[in-house]
Short mmCIF file of C-alpha atoms and ligand atoms in Angstrom, two decimals:
data_model
loop_
_atom_site.label_atom_id
_atom_site.label_comp_id
_atom_site.label_asym_id
_atom_site.label_seq_id
_atom_site.Cartn_x
_atom_site.Cartn_y
_atom_site.Cartn_z
CA UNK E 1 -0.07 0.20 -0.11
CA UNK E 2 1.57 3.17 -1.31
CA UNK E 3 0.58 5.81 1.50
CA UNK E 4 2.52 8.78 1.56
CA UNK E 5 3.02 10.60 5.33
CA UNK E 6 2.29 14.00 4.38
CA UNK E 7 4.30 16.68 6.08
CA UNK E 8 3.13 18.25 9.30
CA UNK E 9 3.98 22.00 9.54
CA UNK E 10 3.98 23.50 12.90
CA UNK E 11 2.68 26.97 13.95
CA UNK E 12 5.04 29.84 13.28
CA UNK E 13 5.62 30.28 16.82
CA UNK E 14 9.26 31.80 16.34
CA UNK E 15 11.46 33.16 13.90
CA UNK E 16 13.55 30.19 14.08
CA UNK E 17 10.85 27.65 13.57
CA UNK E 18 9.57 29.57 10.46
CA UNK E 19 13.10 29.14 8.88
CA UNK E 20 13.15 25.61 9.32
CA UNK E 21 9.47 25.30 8.19
CA UNK E 22 9.88 26.94 4.87
CA UNK E 23 13.09 25.07 4.17
CA UNK E 24 11.41 21.46 4.81
CA UNK E 25 7.84 22.27 2.90
CA UNK E 26 7.74 20.15 -0.31
CA UNK E 27 4.84 21.09 -2.88
CA UNK E 28 2.86 18.24 -2.09
CA UNK E 29 -0.89 18.64 -3.01
CA UNK E 30 -2.42 18.40 0.51
CA UNK E 31 0.28 19.84 2.67
CA UNK E 32 -0.52 22.49 5.22
CA UNK E 33 0.70 25.83 3.94
CA UNK E 34 3.93 27.10 5.40
CA UNK E 35 3.35 30.20 7.61
CA UNK E 36 1.43 32.66 5.24
CA UNK E 37 3.62 35.63 5.88
CA UNK E 38 7.13 35.33 5.60
CA UNK E 39 7.31 38.59 7.35
CA UNK E 40 8.54 36.42 10.29
CA UNK E 41 11.64 36.20 8.52
CA UNK E 42 12.06 39.91 8.06
CA UNK E 43 13.64 42.12 10.68
CA UNK E 44 11.06 44.83 10.80
CA UNK E 45 9.38 44.79 14.30
CA UNK E 46 5.71 44.20 14.46
CA UNK E 47 3.24 47.10 15.72
CA UNK E 48 1.33 46.07 18.61
CA UNK E 49 -1.63 43.12 18.30
CA UNK E 50 -5.19 44.61 18.76
CA UNK E 51 -7.10 41.17 18.79
CA UNK E 52 -7.51 40.26 22.49
CA UNK E 53 -7.53 36.46 21.97
CA UNK E 54 -4.59 36.83 19.81
CA UNK E 55 -2.77 38.65 22.74
CA UNK E 56 -3.59 35.95 24.89
CA UNK E 57 -2.73 33.02 22.56
CA UNK E 58 0.83 34.94 21.83
CA UNK E 59 1.83 34.92 25.06
CA UNK E 60 1.46 31.25 25.67
CA UNK E 61 4.76 29.35 25.28
CA UNK E 62 3.67 26.63 22.83
CA UNK E 63 1.20 25.63 20.44
CA UNK E 64 0.34 22.58 22.60
CA UNK E 65 0.02 24.94 25.59
CA UNK E 66 -2.41 26.97 23.54
CA UNK E 67 -4.76 24.15 22.79
CA UNK E 68 -4.62 22.55 25.98
CA UNK E 69 -2.52 24.17 28.66
CA UNK E 70 -3.09 24.82 31.93
CA UNK E 71 -4.31 28.17 31.91
CA UNK E 72 -7.83 28.44 30.42
CA UNK E 73 -8.46 29.40 26.89
CA UNK E 74 -11.09 32.07 26.32
CA UNK E 75 -14.53 30.69 25.71
CA UNK E 76 -14.70 29.36 21.87
CA UNK E 77 -18.02 31.43 21.46
CA UNK E 78 -15.80 34.68 22.08
CA UNK E 79 -13.72 33.64 18.93
CA UNK E 80 -14.99 35.38 15.99
CA UNK E 81 -13.26 34.45 12.69
CA UNK E 82 -13.52 36.18 9.24
CA UNK E 83 -12.84 33.45 6.09
CA UNK E 84 -12.14 34.54 2.83
CA UNK E 85 -12.28 31.72 -0.08
CA UNK E 86 -11.22 32.96 -3.63
CA UNK E 87 -9.59 30.03 -5.18
CA UNK E 88 -12.02 29.79 -7.97
CA UNK E 89 -14.09 32.24 -10.10
CA UNK E 90 -16.39 33.13 -7.09
CA UNK E 91 -15.46 35.02 -4.13
CA UNK E 92 -16.99 33.87 -0.95
CA UNK E 93 -16.60 35.00 2.79
CA UNK E 94 -18.59 34.09 6.39
CA UNK E 95 -17.98 34.99 9.71
CA UNK E 96 -17.90 32.06 12.10
CA UNK E 97 -17.94 31.70 15.90
CA UNK E 98 -15.52 29.20 17.62
CA UNK E 99 -18.47 27.23 18.81
CA UNK E 100 -19.48 26.53 15.16
CA UNK E 101 -22.46 29.17 15.15
CA UNK E 102 -22.27 30.44 11.33
CA UNK E 103 -23.11 34.48 11.63
CA UNK E 104 -22.96 35.15 8.02
CA UNK E 105 -21.93 33.76 4.55
CA UNK E 106 -21.91 35.50 1.55
CA UNK E 107 -20.69 34.95 -2.16
CA UNK E 108 -19.92 37.25 -4.85
CA UNK E 109 -18.59 40.82 -5.38
CA UNK E 110 -17.84 43.04 -2.23
CA UNK E 111 -18.26 39.83 -0.02
CA UNK E 112 -15.90 40.65 2.90
CA UNK E 113 -17.81 43.76 3.37
CA UNK E 114 -21.27 42.27 3.42
CA UNK E 115 -20.16 39.49 5.75
CA UNK E 116 -19.14 41.69 8.15
CA UNK E 117 -22.16 43.69 8.14
CA UNK E 118 -24.52 40.41 7.99
CA UNK E 119 -22.88 39.06 11.17
CA UNK E 120 -23.48 42.44 12.58
CA UNK E 121 -19.69 42.85 13.59
CA UNK E 122 -16.75 44.99 12.78
CA UNK E 123 -12.93 44.26 12.02
CA UNK E 124 -12.08 45.24 15.17
CA UNK E 125 -14.25 42.53 16.91
CA UNK E 126 -12.27 39.88 15.12
CA UNK E 127 -9.87 37.45 16.51
CA UNK E 128 -8.30 36.69 13.11
CA UNK E 129 -8.64 36.59 9.29
CA UNK E 130 -8.47 33.22 7.62
CA UNK E 131 -7.99 33.13 3.91
CA UNK E 132 -7.28 30.37 1.31
CA UNK E 133 -3.71 30.34 0.15
CA UNK E 134 -4.11 27.46 -2.08
CA UNK E 135 -4.13 25.42 -3.91
CA UNK E 136 -6.35 26.94 -6.83
CA UNK E 137 -5.86 29.96 -10.02
CA UNK E 138 -3.20 32.30 -8.48
CA UNK E 139 -4.79 35.26 -9.76
CA UNK E 140 -7.95 34.49 -7.84
CA UNK E 141 -5.98 33.56 -4.80
CA UNK E 142 -4.07 36.65 -4.60
CA UNK E 143 -7.60 38.64 -4.59
CA UNK E 144 -8.26 36.92 -1.19
CA UNK E 145 -4.83 37.06 0.36
CA UNK E 146 -4.27 40.69 -0.55
CA UNK E 147 -7.77 41.57 1.07
CA UNK E 148 -6.99 39.30 4.28
CA UNK E 149 -3.54 41.13 4.77
CA UNK E 150 -4.89 44.57 4.30
CA UNK E 151 -7.67 44.02 6.96
CA UNK E 152 -4.99 42.16 9.17
CA UNK E 153 -2.72 45.23 8.60
CA UNK E 154 -5.21 47.88 9.37
CA UNK E 155 -6.89 46.12 12.36
CA UNK E 156 -3.59 44.30 13.89
CA UNK E 157 -5.13 40.91 13.39
CA UNK E 158 -3.37 37.65 12.79
CA UNK E 159 -3.71 35.84 9.74
CA UNK E 160 -4.46 31.85 9.06
CA UNK E 161 -3.34 30.60 5.83
CA UNK E 162 -5.79 28.06 4.66
CA UNK E 163 -5.26 24.83 2.45
CA UNK E 164 -8.60 24.92 0.46
CA UNK E 165 -8.82 21.03 0.37
CA UNK E 166 -8.31 20.64 4.33
CA UNK E 167 -10.90 23.06 4.75
CA UNK E 168 -13.54 20.63 2.62
CA UNK E 169 -12.62 18.19 5.29
CA UNK E 170 -12.41 20.07 8.18
CA UNK E 171 -15.80 21.77 7.71
CA UNK E 172 -17.34 18.57 8.91
CA UNK E 173 -16.13 18.91 12.16
CA UNK E 174 -18.25 22.08 12.39
CA UNK E 175 -21.42 20.22 11.14
CA UNK E 176 -20.85 17.25 13.56
CA UNK E 177 -19.18 18.40 16.95
CA UNK E 178 -18.48 14.58 17.92
CA UNK E 179 -16.38 14.01 14.65
CA UNK E 180 -12.83 13.44 16.25
CA UNK E 181 -9.72 12.69 14.61
CA UNK E 182 -8.70 10.18 13.41
CA UNK E 183 -11.20 9.72 10.28
CA UNK E 184 -11.25 9.09 6.91
CA UNK E 185 -12.17 11.60 4.09
CA UNK E 186 -13.29 11.49 0.56
CA UNK E 187 -12.85 15.05 -1.13
CA UNK E 188 -14.15 15.45 -4.55
CA UNK E 189 -14.41 18.60 -6.01
CA UNK E 190 -13.90 20.25 -9.87
CA UNK E 191 -10.00 19.64 -9.63
CA UNK E 192 -9.50 17.12 -6.82
CA UNK E 193 -10.28 13.63 -5.91
CA UNK E 194 -8.61 13.03 -2.55
CA UNK E 195 -8.85 10.11 0.00
CA UNK E 196 -7.10 11.01 2.94
CA UNK E 197 -6.55 9.75 6.62
CA UNK E 198 -6.90 12.24 8.86
CA UNK E 199 -4.84 11.70 11.75
CA UNK E 200 -4.95 14.90 13.71
CA UNK E 201 -5.27 18.64 12.80
CA UNK E 202 -2.57 19.34 10.09
CA UNK E 203 -1.42 15.73 9.82
CA UNK E 204 -2.88 13.83 6.84
CA UNK E 205 -2.13 10.50 5.00
CA UNK E 206 -2.79 10.33 1.53
CA UNK E 207 -4.19 7.17 0.56
CA UNK E 208 -5.54 8.04 -3.06
CA UNK E 209 -5.62 10.89 -5.62
CA UNK E 210 -6.40 11.24 -9.18
CA UNK E 211 -4.13 10.02 -11.96
CA UNK E 212 -5.78 12.52 -14.54
CA UNK E 213 -9.07 14.18 -13.89
CA UNK E 214 -11.40 14.72 -10.87
CA UNK E 215 -14.99 13.33 -10.76
CA UNK E 216 -16.30 17.20 -10.85
CA UNK E 217 -14.43 17.81 -13.95
CA UNK E 218 -16.01 14.64 -15.54
CA UNK E 219 -19.66 15.87 -14.30
CA UNK E 220 -18.96 19.19 -16.00
CA UNK E 221 -17.76 18.23 -19.42
CA UNK E 222 -20.37 15.43 -20.04
CA UNK E 223 -22.73 18.29 -19.04
CA UNK E 224 -21.58 20.39 -21.71
CA UNK E 225 -21.54 17.71 -24.11
CA UNK E 226 -25.01 16.45 -23.69
CA UNK E 227 -25.94 20.37 -24.18
CA UNK E 228 -27.55 20.94 -20.68
CA UNK E 229 -28.04 24.34 -19.14
CA UNK E 230 -24.86 24.50 -17.22
CA UNK E 231 -25.54 27.99 -15.66
CA UNK E 232 -25.83 26.66 -12.20
CA UNK E 233 -23.04 24.42 -12.67
CA UNK E 234 -22.65 21.28 -14.84
CA UNK E 235 -22.99 18.59 -11.89
CA UNK E 236 -26.37 19.87 -10.70
CA UNK E 237 -27.63 19.75 -14.22
CA UNK E 238 -26.39 16.28 -15.16
CA UNK E 239 -27.63 14.94 -11.55
CA UNK E 240 -31.33 16.10 -12.55
CA UNK E 241 -31.37 14.94 -15.89
CA UNK E 242 -30.00 11.36 -14.86
CA UNK E 243 -33.18 11.01 -12.72
CA UNK E 244 -35.10 10.52 -16.31
CA UNK E 245 -32.63 8.12 -17.56
CA UNK E 246 -31.79 4.24 -17.45
CA UNK E 247 -28.40 3.78 -15.51
CA UNK E 248 -27.99 0.53 -17.22
CA UNK E 249 -28.80 1.63 -20.79
CA UNK E 250 -25.18 1.99 -21.63
CA UNK E 251 -22.28 -0.18 -20.78
CA UNK E 252 -19.50 2.20 -19.66
CA UNK E 253 -16.39 0.60 -18.37
CA UNK E 254 -15.52 1.13 -14.71
CA UNK E 255 -12.04 2.75 -14.57
CA UNK E 256 -8.99 1.24 -12.95
CA UNK E 257 -10.12 -2.00 -11.74
CA UNK E 258 -6.80 -3.77 -12.55
CA UNK E 259 -5.00 -1.21 -10.24
CA UNK E 260 -5.47 -2.71 -6.62
CA UNK E 261 -5.02 0.79 -4.92
CA UNK E 262 -7.04 4.00 -3.98
CA UNK E 263 -6.55 6.13 -6.96
CA UNK E 264 -8.97 7.44 -9.44
CA UNK E 265 -9.14 8.15 -12.84
CA UNK E 266 -11.81 9.78 -14.77
CA UNK E 267 -10.12 10.76 -18.07
CA UNK E 268 -11.10 7.47 -19.71
CA UNK E 269 -14.68 7.81 -18.44
CA UNK E 270 -15.12 11.36 -19.83
CA UNK E 271 -14.02 10.02 -23.62
CA UNK E 272 -16.24 7.27 -23.14
CA UNK E 273 -19.15 9.63 -22.76
CA UNK E 274 -18.05 11.71 -25.71
CA UNK E 275 -18.02 8.47 -27.94
CA UNK E 276 -21.53 7.48 -26.86
CA UNK E 277 -22.84 11.13 -27.89
CA UNK E 278 -21.14 11.04 -31.33
CA UNK E 279 -21.81 7.28 -32.13
CA UNK E 280 -25.58 7.79 -31.45
CA UNK E 281 -25.76 10.96 -33.48
CA UNK E 282 -26.93 12.95 -30.78
CA UNK E 283 -27.06 16.76 -31.87
CA UNK E 284 -26.09 18.17 -28.46
CA UNK E 285 -23.49 20.45 -29.50
CA UNK E 286 -26.12 22.86 -31.52
CA UNK E 287 -29.54 21.52 -30.09
CA UNK E 288 -29.60 22.40 -26.44
CA UNK E 289 -31.54 19.77 -24.08
CA UNK E 290 -34.55 22.01 -23.92
CA UNK E 291 -35.03 22.21 -27.65
CA UNK E 292 -34.39 18.38 -27.89
CA UNK E 293 -36.92 15.80 -29.25
CA UNK E 294 -38.56 13.44 -26.65
CA UNK E 295 -36.37 10.60 -28.03
CA UNK E 296 -33.11 12.37 -28.11
CA UNK E 297 -34.03 13.88 -24.40
CA UNK E 298 -34.13 10.27 -23.41
CA UNK E 299 -31.24 9.20 -25.19
CA UNK E 300 -29.13 11.96 -23.36
CA UNK E 301 -30.87 10.98 -19.89
CA UNK E 302 -29.81 7.29 -20.54
CA UNK E 303 -26.23 8.46 -21.08
CA UNK E 304 -26.12 10.98 -18.03
CA UNK E 305 -27.61 8.24 -15.88
CA UNK E 306 -25.25 5.82 -17.00
CA UNK E 307 -22.33 8.08 -16.54
CA UNK E 308 -23.34 8.77 -13.12
CA UNK E 309 -23.78 5.13 -12.05
CA UNK E 310 -20.16 4.33 -13.21
CA UNK E 311 -18.71 7.57 -11.96
CA UNK E 312 -19.72 7.05 -8.62
CA UNK E 313 -19.42 3.21 -8.66
CA UNK E 314 -15.59 3.95 -9.18
CA UNK E 315 -15.78 6.08 -6.16
CA UNK E 316 -17.35 3.30 -4.11
CA UNK E 317 -14.57 0.69 -5.23
CA UNK E 318 -12.17 2.96 -4.22
CA UNK E 319 -13.86 4.00 -0.90
CA UNK E 320 -14.35 0.53 0.05
CA UNK E 321 -10.37 -0.50 -0.29
CA UNK E 322 -9.57 2.83 1.63
CA UNK E 323 -11.73 1.97 4.56
CA UNK E 324 -10.11 -1.11 4.61
CA UNK E 325 -6.45 0.48 4.60
CA UNK E 326 -7.61 3.38 6.91
CA UNK E 327 -8.72 0.47 9.68
CA UNK E 328 -5.58 -1.30 9.46
CA UNK E 329 -3.91 1.84 9.88
CA UNK E 330 -6.23 3.38 12.55
CA UNK E 331 -8.56 0.79 14.04
CA UNK E 332 -10.52 3.35 16.22
CA UNK E 333 -12.10 5.38 12.87
CA UNK E 334 -15.69 5.78 13.36
CA UNK E 335 -16.14 8.32 10.73
CA UNK E 336 -16.06 8.60 7.01
CA UNK E 337 -16.28 12.02 5.84
CA UNK E 338 -17.44 12.91 1.89
CA UNK E 339 -17.14 16.61 1.26
CA UNK E 340 -16.37 19.09 -1.65
CA UNK E 341 -18.72 20.29 -4.50
CA UNK E 342 -19.71 16.66 -5.77
CA UNK E 343 -20.57 15.68 -2.34
CA UNK E 344 -23.71 17.87 -2.59
CA UNK E 345 -24.97 15.21 -5.28
CA UNK E 346 -27.71 12.96 -3.78
CA UNK E 347 -26.96 10.03 -5.79
CA UNK E 348 -23.29 10.27 -4.66
CA UNK E 349 -24.08 10.73 -0.85
CA UNK E 350 -26.74 7.67 -1.06
CA UNK E 351 -24.18 5.38 -2.46
CA UNK E 352 -21.26 6.44 -0.21
CA UNK E 353 -23.51 6.29 2.79
CA UNK E 354 -23.94 2.65 1.71
CA UNK E 355 -20.21 1.87 1.93
CA UNK E 356 -20.11 3.48 5.45
CA UNK E 357 -23.00 1.48 6.67
CA UNK E 358 -21.35 -1.68 5.03
CA UNK E 359 -18.21 -0.88 7.19
CA UNK E 360 -19.66 0.14 10.38
CA UNK E 361 -18.78 3.76 10.10
CA UNK E 362 -20.91 6.98 9.96
CA UNK E 363 -20.81 9.07 6.91
CA UNK E 364 -20.56 12.96 7.49
CA UNK E 365 -21.34 15.00 4.62
CA UNK E 366 -21.91 18.36 4.98
CA UNK E 367 -25.32 20.20 3.96
CA UNK E 368 -24.66 20.80 0.20
CA UNK E 369 -24.29 25.01 0.62
CA UNK E 370 -21.15 23.70 2.83
CA UNK E 371 -20.07 21.04 0.22
CA UNK E 372 -19.49 23.69 -2.39
CA UNK E 373 -16.80 26.43 -2.20
CA UNK E 374 -17.84 28.92 0.72
CA UNK E 375 -16.16 31.09 3.16
CA UNK E 376 -17.24 29.15 6.33
CA UNK E 377 -14.99 26.26 5.87
CA UNK E 378 -12.38 28.62 5.54
CA UNK E 379 -13.57 30.37 8.77
CA UNK E 380 -13.97 27.46 10.63
CA UNK E 381 -10.63 25.97 9.49
CA UNK E 382 -9.19 29.15 10.74
CA UNK E 383 -10.67 28.81 13.85
CA UNK E 384 -9.27 25.02 14.26
CA UNK E 385 -5.78 26.29 13.72
CA UNK E 386 -6.14 29.51 15.67
CA UNK E 387 -7.12 27.77 18.73
CA UNK E 388 -3.70 25.04 18.32
CA UNK E 389 -1.75 28.29 17.79
CA UNK E 390 -1.34 28.00 14.27
CA UNK E 391 -1.25 31.62 12.71
CA UNK E 392 0.68 34.20 11.57
CA UNK E 393 1.39 38.09 13.06
CA UNK E 394 -0.34 40.66 11.66
CA UNK E 395 1.76 42.21 8.39
CA UNK E 396 3.95 45.28 9.43
CA UNK E 397 2.87 48.53 8.04
CA UNK E 398 5.67 48.86 5.91
CA UNK E 399 5.75 45.66 4.22
CA UNK E 400 5.44 45.43 0.13
CA UNK E 401 2.17 43.74 -0.49
CA UNK E 402 2.02 42.49 -3.55
CA UNK E 403 5.40 40.53 -3.60
CA UNK E 404 4.83 39.04 -0.44
CA UNK E 405 1.67 37.75 -1.80
CA UNK E 406 3.39 35.99 -4.77
CA UNK E 407 5.65 34.34 -2.74
CA UNK E 408 3.05 32.77 -0.40
CA UNK E 409 0.92 31.22 -3.00
CA UNK E 410 3.94 29.55 -4.84
CA UNK E 411 5.19 28.18 -1.76
CA UNK E 412 1.86 26.11 -1.60
CA UNK E 413 0.79 25.27 -5.06
O1 LIG V 501 -15.63 22.14 -4.31
P1 LIG V 501 -16.09 22.79 -5.19
O2 LIG V 501 -17.37 23.64 -4.89
O3 LIG V 501 -15.16 23.59 -6.08
C1 LIG V 501 -13.67 23.36 -6.22
O4 LIG V 501 -13.04 23.16 -5.26
O5 LIG V 501 -13.50 22.61 -7.45
O6 LIG V 501 -16.59 21.66 -6.52
C2 LIG V 501 -16.76 22.10 -7.82
C3 LIG V 501 -17.25 20.80 -8.62
C4 LIG V 501 -17.66 21.16 -9.81
O7 LIG V 501 -16.98 20.36 -10.90
C5 LIG V 501 -19.33 20.87 -10.10
O8 LIG V 501 -19.83 20.51 -11.03
C6 LIG V 501 -19.41 20.06 -8.99
O9 LIG V 501 -18.57 20.25 -7.86
N1 LIG V 501 -20.86 19.69 -8.38
C7 LIG V 501 -21.41 18.67 -8.72
C8 LIG V 501 -22.56 18.80 -8.11
N2 LIG V 501 -22.84 20.14 -7.43
C9 LIG V 501 -21.56 20.51 -7.58
N3 LIG V 501 -21.32 17.48 -9.22
C10 LIG V 501 -22.29 16.73 -9.13
N4 LIG V 501 -23.80 16.88 -8.64
C11 LIG V 501 -23.68 18.05 -8.30
N5 LIG V 501 -24.92 18.06 -7.40
ZN1 LIG V 502 -13.72 23.41 -3.45
#
């Protein structure tokens, strides 16, 4: 079993530790980001920090002490985290309390101000700002990091750099407060297909990943090729049409059956869908589904349903093996987390629930609004790391913004 132990990056508790971390961090897909702000390495002294919770944590001798030391932590309900998510086309922001209460959640433009207004809080009420630092489109990530740094600089707030996929996994702990480490997680989105064994906060073993495309990409392309209305996303459109089709109508082959591992492949299935459309002369490239004849619509629905059946069967087979691997490594595992945009699909949820049941595990699948990209997952992951003492100092006033931002993003992607 080719399990890779990914690096655990400790909190930037000292400049020396930060130097060590930056030297150690390899560019792996699911490693925690090294400290967001390289400013720790600069000699410029920090202006004083305003956040009361930060002042408290900053005086603690270590992260472990911050998480469980003899002095009482501030009440979780007193921690207010602003989360900013810009890894994709949309921007999302949210304010979440340390005890998991979502005070606001906003998507689209002017999100940050609206998230603060909706939560009825101002920047000076926050304990810190959390922001996605990767993986994602670097131009988009820069927008969020720039904004987060601006707020952090002005209001003297610490920053938590968040790994997008870790946030997809950890939001399940906001949803289910009994969900303790270790647990198994399947993270399925437009760009990633990951099976990870989460040992503890920041410590993950990757059991499987895609060798080509992620399942979300296969849903999106298939939906487009079938001529569906993809304004609200290809995945939801295909899921809808599949309800009208016969999932056994077309015999697509299940990927990677000869590979006895937990990796995924969706490029071949995508090609099978394209060939099925072409060989049946479906005019999907110039006639949209809304104008299709009844017979044509049925054909497209059959392709959609058959694709979905095999796409999810592939998930099921790899998850079954991953459960077996994970239970051998950590027999105490009780939960199977399924998250990421594709986890909002009802067919996916039902079938993975079956895998969890069969193996005596409990499925934790966040509600659809927390499965697709959102600010809440970033704020919540920010809270988890902040409580563990993992955050960066507020940026110094004289720090050059753009250069720093670029460096930080390259480090994690
Ligand atoms: O996590 P996410 O919101 O963004 C990324 O990090 O990529 O996932 C987006 C992906 C898209 O490919 C989208 O089509 C897919 O999740 N998705 C779905 C459904 N809702 C979103 N796929 C299948 N069925 C759905 N209901
Ligand atoms: Zn995502």
